[in-house]
Amino acid sequence: MTARWFPRRGPACRPILGWLLLGLVAGGLLPVRAAAQRFGRGVNGEEALSAPPSPPYDGRFTYARIRFTQSCCVQGGQYWDVKWGHDYPKSDRHFPRILQELTTMRVRTEVSAILTLDDPELFKFPFVYLCEPGFWLPNEKEAAGLRSYLLKGGFLLVDDFAGAHMFNFEAQLRKVLPEARLIPMAPEHPIFDSFYRIPSLEFYHPNYGVRAEFYGIFEDNDPKKRLMAIVNYNFDVSEYWEWSDEGLFPIDLSNEAYKLGVNYVIYSMSR
């Protein structure tokens, strides 16, 4: 996986996200109601297991989320709450549109990819999203797939979990990288200045109100080396993305959530 550099824009070239979001909504670029299928609560197992096929690779940045076997919410062989699909499809549409508007990247905005960790196609996606890791149960092949992906240059965003769910995430992470440590992140790390300067990590979970904590997984557990994954604990950045067109959260909070996401992607594509 080859890292690519996307030139960083100067302050005069960085639009104010609040106005940009309002413009995208007003112009119809962020649909108020998504017609695509949602894989969250209320979707049965048959529908969840027949997720739409990932789009063919065409060189554009494509937002990708990880599909996994989960430890709960299965009744009669069916998922009644598909944990890996939370915030889909709206967050998967909204965030790429922001990337397209703000950066020089070529971005696929009409569809995202859904992949398992043992899928050979995973290596075509330099940035992948894993949500609800409190219920994540990778098998040996999936753990090996993620290990290879990270060590070869891939970047993982772990999001949407809180409280005791950290215990399961840490246990499953040991299957992937037995020696890995979760290292607390500080605003001085380059990821928080890769496009927007984010001077403070004082963020709060959109639903629970607890203060977010950010952890990094680094090559050789060395914070001076490449950051392979960023972990949003007690936080749910894609919840802000999902509802940014409906005013569920104050627009300044959605702005900051988008800034985090843009920085994550730009860092991953330039290291």
CSV table of C-alpha atoms in Angstrom, one decimal:
chain,number,residue,atom,x,y,z
A,1,MET,CA,0.0,0.0,0.0
A,2,THR,CA,1.6,3.2,-1.2
A,3,ALA,CA,1.2,6.4,0.8
A,4,ARG,CA,0.1,9.4,-1.2
A,5,TRP,CA,0.5,13.1,-0.4
A,6,PHE,CA,-2.3,15.5,-0.8
A,7,PRO,CA,-1.2,19.1,-0.5
A,8,ARG,CA,-2.2,20.9,2.6
A,9,ARG,CA,-4.3,24.0,2.1
A,10,GLY,CA,-3.5,27.3,3.6
A,11,PRO,CA,-6.0,29.0,6.0
A,12,ALA,CA,-7.5,31.1,3.3
A,13,CYS,CA,-8.5,27.9,1.4
A,14,ARG,CA,-10.3,26.3,4.3
A,15,PRO,CA,-14.0,27.1,4.2
A,16,ILE,CA,-15.9,27.4,7.4
A,17,LEU,CA,-17.6,24.1,7.9
A,18,GLY,CA,-20.8,25.6,9.3
A,19,TRP,CA,-21.5,27.5,6.1
A,20,LEU,CA,-20.4,24.5,4.0
A,21,LEU,CA,-22.7,22.1,5.8
A,22,LEU,CA,-25.7,24.5,5.4
A,23,GLY,CA,-24.9,24.9,1.8
A,24,LEU,CA,-24.6,21.2,1.1
A,25,VAL,CA,-28.0,20.5,2.8
A,26,ALA,CA,-29.7,23.4,1.1
A,27,GLY,CA,-28.3,22.4,-2.3
A,28,GLY,CA,-29.5,18.8,-1.8
A,29,LEU,CA,-26.0,17.3,-1.6
A,30,LEU,CA,-26.7,16.0,1.9
A,31,PRO,CA,-30.1,14.3,1.6
A,32,VAL,CA,-32.5,14.8,4.5
A,33,ARG,CA,-33.8,11.2,4.1
A,34,ALA,CA,-31.5,8.5,2.9
A,35,ALA,CA,-33.1,6.0,0.6
A,36,ALA,CA,-30.3,3.4,1.0
A,37,GLN,CA,-30.7,0.5,3.5
A,38,ARG,CA,-29.7,1.1,7.1
A,39,PHE,CA,-28.0,-1.8,8.9
A,40,GLY,CA,-28.7,-0.6,12.4
A,41,ARG,CA,-31.5,-1.4,14.8
A,42,GLY,CA,-34.5,-3.2,13.4
A,43,VAL,CA,-32.8,-4.9,10.4
A,44,ASN,CA,-33.1,-8.7,10.4
A,45,GLY,CA,-30.2,-11.1,9.9
A,46,GLU,CA,-30.9,-12.0,6.3
A,47,GLU,CA,-30.8,-8.4,5.3
A,48,ALA,CA,-27.7,-7.7,7.3
A,49,LEU,CA,-25.8,-10.6,5.8
A,50,SER,CA,-26.7,-9.5,2.3
A,51,ALA,CA,-25.0,-6.1,2.5
A,52,PRO,CA,-24.6,-4.3,-0.8
A,53,PRO,CA,-21.4,-5.3,-2.8
A,54,SER,CA,-18.4,-3.1,-2.5
A,55,PRO,CA,-17.9,-0.9,-5.5
A,56,PRO,CA,-15.1,-1.8,-7.9
A,57,TYR,CA,-11.8,-0.1,-7.3
A,58,ASP,CA,-11.3,2.9,-9.6
A,59,GLY,CA,-8.6,4.9,-7.9
A,60,ARG,CA,-10.8,7.3,-6.0
A,61,PHE,CA,-10.9,7.4,-2.2
A,62,THR,CA,-13.7,5.2,-1.0
A,63,TYR,CA,-15.0,5.2,2.6
A,64,ALA,CA,-15.0,1.7,3.9
A,65,ARG,CA,-16.5,0.1,7.0
A,66,ILE,CA,-15.7,-3.3,8.5
A,67,ARG,CA,-18.4,-6.0,8.8
A,68,PHE,CA,-18.0,-8.5,11.6
A,69,THR,CA,-19.5,-11.3,13.5
A,70,GLN,CA,-20.9,-9.9,16.7
A,71,SER,CA,-21.4,-11.2,20.2
A,72,CYS,CA,-25.0,-10.1,20.8
A,73,CYS,CA,-28.4,-9.2,19.4
A,74,VAL,CA,-29.0,-12.4,17.6
A,75,GLN,CA,-32.4,-14.1,17.9
A,76,GLY,CA,-33.6,-17.1,15.9
A,77,GLY,CA,-30.5,-16.8,13.7
A,78,GLN,CA,-31.2,-13.2,12.9
A,79,TYR,CA,-29.5,-9.9,14.0
A,80,TRP,CA,-32.0,-7.5,15.5
A,81,ASP,CA,-29.3,-4.9,16.0
A,82,VAL,CA,-26.5,-4.9,13.5
A,83,LYS,CA,-23.6,-3.4,15.5
A,84,TRP,CA,-21.2,-3.0,12.6
A,85,GLY,CA,-23.8,-1.1,10.6
A,86,HIS,CA,-24.6,1.7,13.1
A,87,ASP,CA,-24.9,5.2,11.4
A,88,TYR,CA,-25.1,3.5,8.0
A,89,PRO,CA,-25.7,4.7,5.3
A,90,LYS,CA,-26.0,8.4,6.1
A,91,SER,CA,-22.6,8.9,7.8
A,92,ASP,CA,-21.0,6.9,4.9
A,93,ARG,CA,-22.5,9.4,2.4
A,94,HIS,CA,-22.2,12.7,4.4
A,95,PHE,CA,-18.5,12.4,5.4
A,96,PRO,CA,-17.1,11.6,1.9
A,97,ARG,CA,-19.0,14.7,0.5
A,98,ILE,CA,-17.3,16.9,3.1
A,99,LEU,CA,-13.9,15.4,2.0
A,100,GLN,CA,-14.6,16.1,-1.6
A,101,GLU,CA,-15.6,19.7,-0.9
A,102,LEU,CA,-12.7,20.5,1.4
A,103,THR,CA,-9.7,18.6,-0.1
A,104,THR,CA,-7.9,18.0,-3.4
A,105,MET,CA,-8.7,14.3,-3.1
A,106,ARG,CA,-10.8,12.4,-5.7
A,107,VAL,CA,-13.6,10.9,-3.6
A,108,ARG,CA,-16.3,8.5,-4.3
A,109,THR,CA,-19.4,10.0,-2.8
A,110,GLU,CA,-22.3,7.9,-4.1
A,111,VAL,CA,-21.5,4.6,-2.3
A,112,SER,CA,-19.2,3.2,0.4
A,113,ALA,CA,-17.6,-0.2,0.8
A,114,ILE,CA,-18.4,-2.9,3.3
A,115,LEU,CA,-15.7,-5.5,3.9
A,116,THR,CA,-14.7,-8.2,6.2
A,117,LEU,CA,-11.2,-8.2,7.6
A,118,ASP,CA,-10.2,-11.3,5.7
A,119,ASP,CA,-11.2,-10.0,2.4
A,120,PRO,CA,-8.2,-9.5,0.0
A,121,GLU,CA,-9.9,-6.4,-1.4
A,122,LEU,CA,-9.3,-4.7,2.0
A,123,PHE,CA,-5.9,-3.7,0.8
A,124,LYS,CA,-7.4,-1.4,-1.8
A,125,PHE,CA,-8.8,0.8,0.9
A,126,PRO,CA,-6.2,2.8,2.8
A,127,PHE,CA,-8.7,4.0,5.5
A,128,VAL,CA,-11.3,1.7,7.1
A,129,TYR,CA,-13.9,2.3,9.9
A,130,LEU,CA,-14.7,-0.1,12.7
A,131,CYS,CA,-17.6,0.7,15.0
A,132,GLU,CA,-19.1,-0.8,18.1
A,133,PRO,CA,-15.9,-2.9,18.9
A,134,GLY,CA,-17.5,-3.9,22.3
A,135,PHE,CA,-19.3,-6.6,20.2
A,136,TRP,CA,-16.5,-7.4,17.8
A,137,LEU,CA,-15.4,-11.0,17.6
A,138,PRO,CA,-12.8,-11.5,14.8
A,139,ASN,CA,-11.8,-15.1,14.0
A,140,GLU,CA,-8.2,-16.1,13.3
A,141,LYS,CA,-8.3,-15.2,9.6
A,142,GLU,CA,-9.9,-11.8,10.3
A,143,ALA,CA,-7.3,-11.0,13.0
A,144,ALA,CA,-4.5,-12.0,10.6
A,145,GLY,CA,-6.1,-9.9,7.9
A,146,LEU,CA,-6.2,-6.8,10.1
A,147,ARG,CA,-2.7,-7.4,11.3
A,148,SER,CA,-1.3,-7.6,7.8
A,149,TYR,CA,-3.4,-4.6,6.7
A,150,LEU,CA,-2.1,-2.3,9.5
A,151,LEU,CA,1.5,-3.4,9.2
A,152,LYS,CA,1.5,-2.8,5.4
A,153,GLY,CA,0.3,0.7,5.7
A,154,GLY,CA,-3.5,0.7,6.3
A,155,PHE,CA,-5.2,2.9,8.8
A,156,LEU,CA,-8.0,2.0,11.1
A,157,LEU,CA,-10.5,4.3,12.8
A,158,VAL,CA,-12.2,2.6,15.8
A,159,ASP,CA,-15.3,4.5,16.9
A,160,ASP,CA,-18.7,4.3,18.7
A,161,PHE,CA,-18.0,2.5,22.0
A,162,ALA,CA,-18.0,3.5,25.6
A,163,GLY,CA,-17.6,2.2,29.2
A,164,ALA,CA,-17.0,-1.5,29.7
A,165,HIS,CA,-17.0,-2.1,26.0
A,166,MET,CA,-13.3,-1.3,26.1
A,167,PHE,CA,-12.6,-4.7,27.8
A,168,ASN,CA,-13.8,-6.6,24.7
A,169,PHE,CA,-11.9,-4.3,22.3
A,170,GLU,CA,-8.7,-4.8,24.2
A,171,ALA,CA,-9.2,-8.6,24.3
A,172,GLN,CA,-9.8,-8.8,20.5
A,173,LEU,CA,-6.9,-6.4,19.8
A,174,ARG,CA,-4.6,-8.8,21.4
A,175,LYS,CA,-5.6,-11.4,18.8
A,176,VAL,CA,-4.5,-8.9,16.1
A,177,LEU,CA,-1.4,-7.3,17.6
A,178,PRO,CA,-0.5,-9.2,20.8
A,179,GLU,CA,2.1,-6.6,21.9
A,180,ALA,CA,0.1,-3.5,20.9
A,181,ARG,CA,-0.6,-0.8,23.6
A,182,LEU,CA,-3.2,1.8,23.5
A,183,ILE,CA,-1.3,5.0,23.9
A,184,PRO,CA,-3.2,8.2,25.0
A,185,MET,CA,-3.2,10.8,22.3
A,186,ALA,CA,-2.4,14.5,22.8
A,187,PRO,CA,-3.3,17.5,20.6
A,188,GLU,CA,0.4,17.9,19.7
A,189,HIS,CA,0.3,14.8,17.6
A,190,PRO,CA,0.5,15.5,13.8
A,191,ILE,CA,-2.8,13.9,13.1
A,192,PHE,CA,-4.5,16.9,14.9
A,193,ASP,CA,-2.7,19.3,12.5
A,194,SER,CA,-2.8,17.4,9.3
A,195,PHE,CA,-5.5,19.7,7.7
A,196,TYR,CA,-7.2,21.6,10.5
A,197,ARG,CA,-5.4,22.6,13.7
A,198,ILE,CA,-7.3,21.0,16.5
A,199,PRO,CA,-5.9,22.5,19.7
A,200,SER,CA,-8.0,20.6,22.2
A,201,LEU,CA,-9.4,17.1,22.5
A,202,GLU,CA,-12.2,18.2,24.7
A,203,PHE,CA,-15.0,16.3,23.0
A,204,TYR,CA,-18.0,14.6,24.5
A,205,HIS,CA,-20.1,11.5,23.5
A,206,PRO,CA,-23.2,12.8,21.6
A,207,ASN,CA,-25.6,10.6,23.6
A,208,TYR,CA,-24.0,9.8,27.0
A,209,GLY,CA,-22.3,13.1,27.7
A,210,VAL,CA,-19.1,11.5,28.9
A,211,ARG,CA,-15.8,13.0,27.9
A,212,ALA,CA,-14.1,11.3,24.9
A,213,GLU,CA,-10.7,9.7,25.2
A,214,PHE,CA,-8.4,9.2,22.2
A,215,TYR,CA,-5.8,6.4,21.9
A,216,GLY,CA,-3.3,5.5,19.3
A,217,ILE,CA,-1.9,2.2,18.1
A,218,PHE,CA,1.6,2.9,16.8
A,219,GLU,CA,4.2,0.9,15.0
A,220,ASP,CA,6.4,-0.8,17.6
A,221,ASN,CA,4.4,1.0,20.3
A,222,ASP,CA,6.5,4.1,19.5
A,223,PRO,CA,4.6,7.4,19.3
A,224,LYS,CA,7.4,8.8,17.1
A,225,LYS,CA,6.6,6.2,14.4
A,226,ARG,CA,3.5,5.8,12.2
A,227,LEU,CA,0.1,5.9,13.8
A,228,MET,CA,-1.7,2.8,12.5
A,229,ALA,CA,-5.0,3.3,14.2
A,230,ILE,CA,-6.9,5.9,16.2
A,231,VAL,CA,-9.3,4.8,18.8
A,232,ASN,CA,-12.3,7.1,19.7
A,233,TYR,CA,-13.3,5.8,23.1
A,234,ASN,CA,-16.4,7.2,24.9
A,235,PHE,CA,-17.2,8.9,21.6
A,236,ASP,CA,-19.1,8.4,18.4
A,237,VAL,CA,-17.9,10.7,15.7
A,238,SER,CA,-20.0,9.2,13.0
A,239,GLU,CA,-23.2,9.9,15.0
A,240,TYR,CA,-22.5,13.6,14.4
A,241,TRP,CA,-21.9,12.9,10.7
A,242,GLU,CA,-25.1,10.9,10.4
A,243,TRP,CA,-27.4,13.6,11.7
A,244,SER,CA,-25.5,16.7,10.5
A,245,ASP,CA,-28.3,17.4,8.0
A,246,GLU,CA,-31.2,17.3,10.5
A,247,GLY,CA,-30.1,19.6,13.3
A,248,LEU,CA,-30.1,16.9,16.0
A,249,PHE,CA,-26.9,18.3,17.3
A,250,PRO,CA,-25.6,21.9,17.4
A,251,ILE,CA,-23.8,22.6,14.1
A,252,ASP,CA,-20.6,23.6,15.8
A,253,LEU,CA,-20.4,20.1,17.3
A,254,SER,CA,-20.9,18.6,13.9
A,255,ASN,CA,-18.3,20.9,12.5
A,256,GLU,CA,-15.7,19.7,15.0
A,257,ALA,CA,-16.6,16.1,14.3
A,258,TYR,CA,-16.1,16.6,10.6
A,259,LYS,CA,-12.7,18.3,11.3
A,260,LEU,CA,-11.6,15.2,13.2
A,261,GLY,CA,-12.6,12.9,10.4
A,262,VAL,CA,-10.9,15.1,7.7
A,263,ASN,CA,-7.7,15.1,9.7
A,264,TYR,CA,-7.8,11.3,10.2
A,265,VAL,CA,-8.1,10.7,6.5
A,266,ILE,CA,-5.5,13.2,5.4
A,267,TYR,CA,-3.0,11.8,8.0
A,268,SER,CA,-3.7,8.3,6.8
A,269,MET,CA,-3.2,9.2,3.1
A,270,SER,CA,0.1,11.1,3.7
A,271,ARG,CA,2.0,8.7,6.0
